[in-house]
Amino acid sequence: MQAFTDRWVNGFAKLYEENPLGQISWFTGTVSPVLAELVIDGTIARGQRVVDLGCGAGVAAAFLARHGMTVTGVDNSATALGAARHLSELYGVELELIEADILATTLPAESVDVVNDSFIYHNVRPEARTLYAAEVARILKPGGLFVMVGFSDRMTPGSGPIRLTSDDVLGAFLPGFEVEELRRFRNLPTQARPDQWHWLGLFRKRGQAAGA
Ligand SMILES: C[S@@+](CC[C@H](N)C(=O)[O-])C[C@H]1O[C@@H](n2cnc3c(N)ncnc32)[C@H](O)[C@@H]1O
């Protein structure tokens, strides 16, 4: 099954190949304020193993590595992974970068503490949502955290990613996860879309964490 909606199946690789990062619509050059808060309050902690699914140019992955996490970025665009490699070298941080599909990451089962999703789930076609949630659950340790940031239904309608309702988010994740938080927040504005109303979803994989 193709993970992303038709609009995006082959679109990303071409965008990365043909444009500087500063002209790519979602590229803000920084992590979401909510991801920084999760590091500040220790929800994502030094030493944890984090996977950034659909890591793109590696901004979130390099940020997390800089703050002491062991980070793997997964993306299916070799050009994006090249940019992520470049960024990690500029930062002087270690990143494991894997060219793979988000529905079949090739990562070992129950091997990571946190899965980060910045602008991925809102591009996943509805028929693939449960497969995506299953892959996230497979790689997370019991008690591991899934962090999702994506377009909400409070965004102005139009082209681009799906404006997710709360049901769109909860439907896929409720069976295997407990909801710690699901709220809309204002993310960094872009020129094309100044009103960025996004979801922050924090979901904890069900099951007892080892040593708990
Ligand atoms: C909207 S971008 C988000 C990138 C990054 N997370 C960020 O916040 O800047 C979506 C990313 O998903 C990647 N992607 C698209 N389809 C994919 C797939 N089936 N498997 C892995 N990565 C995919 C694209 O190459 C792109 O880097």
mmCIF file of C-alpha atoms and ligand atoms in Angstrom:
data_model
loop_
_atom_site.group_PDB
_atom_site.id
_atom_site.type_symbol
_atom_site.label_atom_id
_atom_site.label_comp_id
_atom_site.label_asym_id
_atom_site.label_seq_id
_atom_site.Cartn_x
_atom_site.Cartn_y
_atom_site.Cartn_z
ATOM 1 C CA MET A 1 0.000 0.000 0.000
ATOM 2 C CA GLN A 2 1.244 3.510 -0.815
ATOM 3 C CA ALA A 3 1.595 5.441 2.431
ATOM 4 C CA PHE A 4 0.935 8.970 1.233
ATOM 5 C CA THR A 5 -2.003 10.514 -0.615
ATOM 6 C CA ASP A 6 -1.746 10.527 -4.427
ATOM 7 C CA ARG A 7 -0.755 14.188 -4.474
ATOM 8 C CA TRP A 8 2.409 13.364 -2.595
ATOM 9 C CA VAL A 9 3.400 9.851 -3.607
ATOM 10 C CA ASN A 10 6.251 11.012 -5.816
ATOM 11 C CA GLY A 11 6.065 14.703 -5.064
ATOM 12 C CA PHE A 12 8.495 15.076 -2.208
ATOM 13 C CA ALA A 13 11.638 13.695 -3.798
ATOM 14 C CA LYS A 14 11.179 16.037 -6.783
ATOM 15 C CA LEU A 15 10.609 19.052 -4.517
ATOM 16 C CA TYR A 16 13.835 18.389 -2.627
ATOM 17 C CA GLU A 17 15.745 17.863 -5.857
ATOM 18 C CA GLU A 18 14.506 21.028 -7.559
ATOM 19 C CA ASN A 19 14.313 23.615 -4.761
ATOM 20 C CA PRO A 20 16.473 25.080 -2.055
ATOM 21 C CA LEU A 21 15.024 24.175 1.344
ATOM 22 C CA GLY A 22 13.982 27.788 1.939
ATOM 23 C CA GLN A 23 11.468 27.528 -0.907
ATOM 24 C CA ILE A 24 9.769 24.369 0.325
ATOM 25 C CA SER A 25 6.386 25.269 1.809
ATOM 26 C CA TRP A 26 6.587 23.328 5.089
ATOM 27 C CA PHE A 27 10.238 24.040 5.777
ATOM 28 C CA THR A 28 10.433 26.537 8.658
ATOM 29 C CA GLY A 29 14.101 25.982 9.497
ATOM 30 C CA THR A 30 13.289 25.097 13.070
ATOM 31 C CA VAL A 31 11.385 22.540 15.112
ATOM 32 C CA SER A 32 7.824 23.174 16.280
ATOM 33 C CA PRO A 33 7.665 25.021 19.614
ATOM 34 C CA VAL A 34 5.793 22.025 21.030
ATOM 35 C CA LEU A 35 8.688 19.679 20.223
ATOM 36 C CA ALA A 36 11.130 22.059 21.930
ATOM 37 C CA GLU A 37 8.797 22.129 24.976
ATOM 38 C CA LEU A 38 8.853 18.341 25.182
ATOM 39 C CA VAL A 39 12.643 18.498 25.420
ATOM 40 C CA ILE A 40 12.567 21.397 27.898
ATOM 41 C CA ASP A 41 10.153 19.600 30.247
ATOM 42 C CA GLY A 42 12.011 16.304 29.948
ATOM 43 C CA THR A 43 9.193 14.360 28.276
ATOM 44 C CA ILE A 44 11.794 13.524 25.641
ATOM 45 C CA ALA A 45 14.968 12.965 27.629
ATOM 46 C CA ARG A 46 18.686 12.688 27.028
ATOM 47 C CA GLY A 47 19.761 9.154 26.234
ATOM 48 C CA GLN A 48 16.423 8.092 24.777
ATOM 49 C CA ARG A 49 16.231 6.385 21.420
ATOM 50 C CA VAL A 50 14.142 8.476 19.029
ATOM 51 C CA VAL A 51 12.990 7.765 15.494
ATOM 52 C CA ASP A 52 12.002 10.706 13.314
ATOM 53 C CA LEU A 53 9.642 9.237 10.732
ATOM 54 C CA GLY A 54 9.760 11.129 7.429
ATOM 55 C CA CYS A 55 12.683 13.150 8.743
ATOM 56 C CA GLY A 56 13.120 15.193 5.555
ATOM 57 C CA ALA A 57 16.130 17.495 5.784
ATOM 58 C CA GLY A 58 16.727 16.394 9.366
ATOM 59 C CA VAL A 59 15.966 19.572 11.318
ATOM 60 C CA ALA A 60 14.078 17.774 14.105
ATOM 61 C CA ALA A 61 16.452 14.801 14.045
ATOM 62 C CA ALA A 62 19.570 16.994 14.367
ATOM 63 C CA PHE A 63 17.886 19.102 17.080
ATOM 64 C CA LEU A 64 17.089 15.988 19.128
ATOM 65 C CA ALA A 65 20.588 14.581 18.628
ATOM 66 C CA ARG A 66 22.029 17.909 19.760
ATOM 67 C CA HIS A 67 20.036 17.501 22.972
ATOM 68 C CA GLY A 68 21.424 14.101 23.768
ATOM 69 C CA MET A 69 19.015 11.649 22.181
ATOM 70 C CA THR A 70 20.149 8.772 19.974
ATOM 71 C CA VAL A 71 18.309 9.531 16.758
ATOM 72 C CA THR A 72 17.393 7.612 13.633
ATOM 73 C CA GLY A 73 15.828 9.481 10.720
ATOM 74 C CA VAL A 74 13.746 7.548 8.201
ATOM 75 C CA ASP A 75 12.774 8.985 4.819
ATOM 76 C CA ASN A 76 12.279 7.628 1.316
ATOM 77 C CA SER A 77 13.951 10.594 -0.405
ATOM 78 C CA ALA A 78 17.685 10.144 -0.880
ATOM 79 C CA THR A 79 18.003 13.897 -1.530
ATOM 80 C CA ALA A 80 16.314 14.743 1.775
ATOM 81 C CA LEU A 81 18.557 12.255 3.582
ATOM 82 C CA GLY A 82 21.579 13.884 1.920
ATOM 83 C CA ALA A 83 20.490 17.233 3.376
ATOM 84 C CA ALA A 84 20.002 15.587 6.783
ATOM 85 C CA ARG A 85 23.494 14.093 6.555
ATOM 86 C CA HIS A 86 24.889 17.509 5.671
ATOM 87 C CA LEU A 87 23.082 19.121 8.618
ATOM 88 C CA SER A 88 24.338 16.476 11.059
ATOM 89 C CA GLU A 89 27.889 17.113 9.855
ATOM 90 C CA LEU A 90 27.487 20.873 10.319
ATOM 91 C CA TYR A 91 26.169 20.258 13.845
ATOM 92 C CA GLY A 92 28.770 17.606 14.571
ATOM 93 C CA VAL A 93 26.132 15.156 15.785
ATOM 94 C CA GLU A 94 25.572 11.479 15.038
ATOM 95 C CA LEU A 95 22.455 10.588 13.065
ATOM 96 C CA GLU A 96 21.506 7.185 11.781
ATOM 97 C CA LEU A 97 19.724 7.793 8.482
ATOM 98 C CA ILE A 98 17.707 5.078 6.791
ATOM 99 C CA GLU A 99 16.146 5.215 3.332
ATOM 100 C CA ALA A 100 12.908 3.324 3.872
ATOM 101 C CA ASP A 101 9.148 3.557 3.744
ATOM 102 C CA ILE A 102 7.267 4.776 6.801
ATOM 103 C CA LEU A 103 5.030 1.681 6.593
ATOM 104 C CA ALA A 104 8.035 -0.682 6.662
ATOM 105 C CA THR A 105 10.898 1.065 8.407
ATOM 106 C CA THR A 106 13.106 -2.055 8.727
ATOM 107 C CA LEU A 107 13.801 -1.026 12.351
ATOM 108 C CA PRO A 108 13.747 -3.747 15.022
ATOM 109 C CA ALA A 109 10.548 -4.291 17.001
ATOM 110 C CA GLU A 110 10.148 -2.540 20.380
ATOM 111 C CA SER A 111 13.486 -0.770 20.004
ATOM 112 C CA VAL A 112 12.678 2.925 20.486
ATOM 113 C CA ASP A 113 11.437 5.202 23.257
ATOM 114 C CA VAL A 114 9.956 7.957 21.112
ATOM 115 C CA VAL A 115 8.647 8.202 17.561
ATOM 116 C CA ASN A 116 8.443 11.756 16.229
ATOM 117 C CA ASP A 117 6.076 12.608 13.377
ATOM 118 C CA SER A 118 6.420 16.152 12.057
ATOM 119 C CA PHE A 119 3.943 16.650 9.197
ATOM 120 C CA ILE A 120 3.718 12.995 8.202
ATOM 121 C CA TYR A 121 0.370 11.589 9.405
ATOM 122 C CA HIS A 122 -1.592 14.409 7.736
ATOM 123 C CA ASN A 123 -0.267 13.160 4.384
ATOM 124 C CA VAL A 124 -0.994 9.491 5.022
ATOM 125 C CA ARG A 125 -3.912 8.257 2.919
ATOM 126 C CA PRO A 126 -6.880 7.262 5.095
ATOM 127 C CA GLU A 127 -6.682 3.596 3.997
ATOM 128 C CA ALA A 128 -3.056 3.437 5.211
ATOM 129 C CA ARG A 129 -3.590 5.030 8.619
ATOM 130 C CA THR A 130 -3.967 1.809 10.568
ATOM 131 C CA LEU A 131 -0.889 0.342 8.830
ATOM 132 C CA TYR A 132 1.073 3.437 9.806
ATOM 133 C CA ALA A 133 -0.133 3.266 13.417
ATOM 134 C CA ALA A 134 0.786 -0.448 13.456
ATOM 135 C CA GLU A 135 4.350 0.305 12.274
ATOM 136 C CA VAL A 136 4.711 3.044 14.902
ATOM 137 C CA ALA A 137 3.453 0.612 17.569
ATOM 138 C CA ARG A 138 5.739 -2.171 16.315
ATOM 139 C CA ILE A 139 8.956 -0.174 16.707
ATOM 140 C CA LEU A 140 8.027 1.528 20.005
ATOM 141 C CA LYS A 141 8.840 -0.106 23.306
ATOM 142 C CA PRO A 142 5.824 -0.718 25.555
ATOM 143 C CA GLY A 143 5.103 2.628 27.226
ATOM 144 C CA GLY A 144 6.930 4.453 24.405
ATOM 145 C CA LEU A 145 5.726 7.838 23.188
ATOM 146 C CA PHE A 146 4.383 8.826 19.764
ATOM 147 C CA VAL A 147 4.524 12.577 19.089
ATOM 148 C CA MET A 148 2.473 13.827 16.159
ATOM 149 C CA VAL A 149 2.251 17.354 14.707
ATOM 150 C CA GLY A 150 0.010 17.901 11.683
ATOM 151 C CA PHE A 151 -2.638 20.101 10.056
ATOM 152 C CA SER A 152 -5.908 20.379 11.974
ATOM 153 C CA ASP A 153 -9.406 21.068 10.707
ATOM 154 C CA ARG A 154 -9.059 24.642 11.978
ATOM 155 C CA MET A 155 -6.683 25.442 9.106
ATOM 156 C CA THR A 156 -8.213 27.262 6.136
ATOM 157 C CA PRO A 157 -9.342 24.706 3.546
ATOM 158 C CA GLY A 158 -7.325 24.317 0.364
ATOM 159 C CA SER A 159 -4.617 22.301 -1.263
ATOM 160 C CA GLY A 160 -1.916 20.410 0.550
ATOM 161 C CA PRO A 161 -2.186 18.002 3.447
ATOM 162 C CA ILE A 162 -5.431 16.631 4.890
ATOM 163 C CA ARG A 163 -7.024 18.869 7.541
ATOM 164 C CA LEU A 164 -7.333 16.202 10.206
ATOM 165 C CA THR A 165 -10.312 15.986 12.534
ATOM 166 C CA SER A 166 -9.793 14.604 16.027
ATOM 167 C CA ASP A 167 -11.561 11.429 14.849
ATOM 168 C CA ASP A 168 -9.059 11.113 11.981
ATOM 169 C CA VAL A 169 -6.260 11.090 14.538
ATOM 170 C CA LEU A 170 -7.859 9.044 17.284
ATOM 171 C CA GLY A 171 -9.340 6.413 14.967
ATOM 172 C CA ALA A 172 -5.962 4.997 14.028
ATOM 173 C CA PHE A 173 -4.166 5.319 17.355
ATOM 174 C CA LEU A 174 -6.755 4.618 20.057
ATOM 175 C CA PRO A 175 -6.645 0.845 19.796
ATOM 176 C CA GLY A 176 -2.935 0.517 20.600
ATOM 177 C CA PHE A 177 -2.228 3.746 22.452
ATOM 178 C CA GLU A 178 -3.392 5.797 25.402
ATOM 179 C CA VAL A 179 -3.997 9.471 24.675
ATOM 180 C CA GLU A 180 -1.871 11.716 26.862
ATOM 181 C CA GLU A 181 -2.725 14.861 24.973
ATOM 182 C CA LEU A 182 -4.505 15.955 21.816
ATOM 183 C CA ARG A 183 -4.821 19.685 21.293
ATOM 184 C CA ARG A 184 -4.696 22.279 18.572
ATOM 185 C CA PHE A 185 -2.000 24.926 18.738
ATOM 186 C CA ARG A 186 -0.717 27.721 16.559
ATOM 187 C CA ASN A 187 2.488 26.748 14.847
ATOM 188 C CA LEU A 188 4.966 28.960 12.999
ATOM 189 C CA PRO A 189 3.253 30.902 10.215
ATOM 190 C CA THR A 190 4.333 30.591 6.600
ATOM 191 C CA GLN A 191 3.895 33.134 3.840
ATOM 192 C CA ALA A 192 1.282 31.020 2.066
ATOM 193 C CA ARG A 193 -0.612 30.052 5.234
ATOM 194 C CA PRO A 194 -0.202 32.543 8.069
ATOM 195 C CA ASP A 195 -2.795 30.772 10.250
ATOM 196 C CA GLN A 196 -1.161 27.484 11.116
ATOM 197 C CA TRP A 197 -3.576 25.617 13.379
ATOM 198 C CA HIS A 198 -1.977 22.256 13.982
ATOM 199 C CA TRP A 199 -2.568 19.249 16.206
ATOM 200 C CA LEU A 200 -0.195 18.101 18.848
ATOM 201 C CA GLY A 201 -0.885 14.453 19.643
ATOM 202 C CA LEU A 202 0.920 12.615 22.409
ATOM 203 C CA PHE A 203 0.098 8.925 22.511
ATOM 204 C CA ARG A 204 1.631 6.354 24.805
ATOM 205 C CA LYS A 205 1.915 2.774 23.527
ATOM 206 C CA ARG A 206 -0.092 0.475 25.774
ATOM 207 C CA GLY A 207 1.814 -2.049 27.836
ATOM 208 C CA GLN A 208 4.126 -1.918 30.789
ATOM 209 C CA ALA A 209 7.485 -0.181 30.282
ATOM 210 C CA ALA A 210 10.421 -2.459 31.197
ATOM 211 C CA GLY A 211 11.465 -1.872 34.801
ATOM 212 C CA ALA A 212 8.209 -0.031 35.617
HETATM 213 C C1 LIG B 1 6.003 17.289 4.762
HETATM 214 S S1 LIG B 1 7.562 16.545 4.707
HETATM 215 C C2 LIG B 1 8.040 16.638 6.408
HETATM 216 C C3 LIG B 1 9.516 16.535 6.609
HETATM 217 C C4 LIG B 1 10.016 16.752 8.040
HETATM 218 N N1 LIG B 1 9.431 15.818 8.972
HETATM 219 C C5 LIG B 1 9.779 18.175 8.476
HETATM 220 O O1 LIG B 1 9.029 18.400 9.427
HETATM 221 O O2 LIG B 1 10.357 19.078 7.846
HETATM 222 C C6 LIG B 1 7.192 14.813 4.491
HETATM 223 C C7 LIG B 1 8.405 13.909 4.379
HETATM 224 O O3 LIG B 1 7.999 12.555 4.249
HETATM 225 C C8 LIG B 1 8.830 11.907 3.285
HETATM 226 N N2 LIG B 1 8.058 10.775 2.727
HETATM 227 C C9 LIG B 1 7.027 10.817 1.855
HETATM 228 N N3 LIG B 1 6.519 9.586 1.641
HETATM 229 C C10 LIG B 1 7.276 8.751 2.402
HETATM 230 C C11 LIG B 1 7.255 7.353 2.599
HETATM 231 N N4 LIG B 1 6.339 6.563 2.010
HETATM 232 N N5 LIG B 1 8.176 6.795 3.416
HETATM 233 C C12 LIG B 1 9.130 7.594 4.020
HETATM 234 N N6 LIG B 1 9.167 8.933 3.886
HETATM 235 C C13 LIG B 1 8.259 9.501 3.087
HETATM 236 C C14 LIG B 1 9.158 12.983 2.281
HETATM 237 O O4 LIG B 1 10.334 12.710 1.542
HETATM 238 C C15 LIG B 1 9.302 14.204 3.199
HETATM 239 O O5 LIG B 1 10.627 14.358 3.642
#
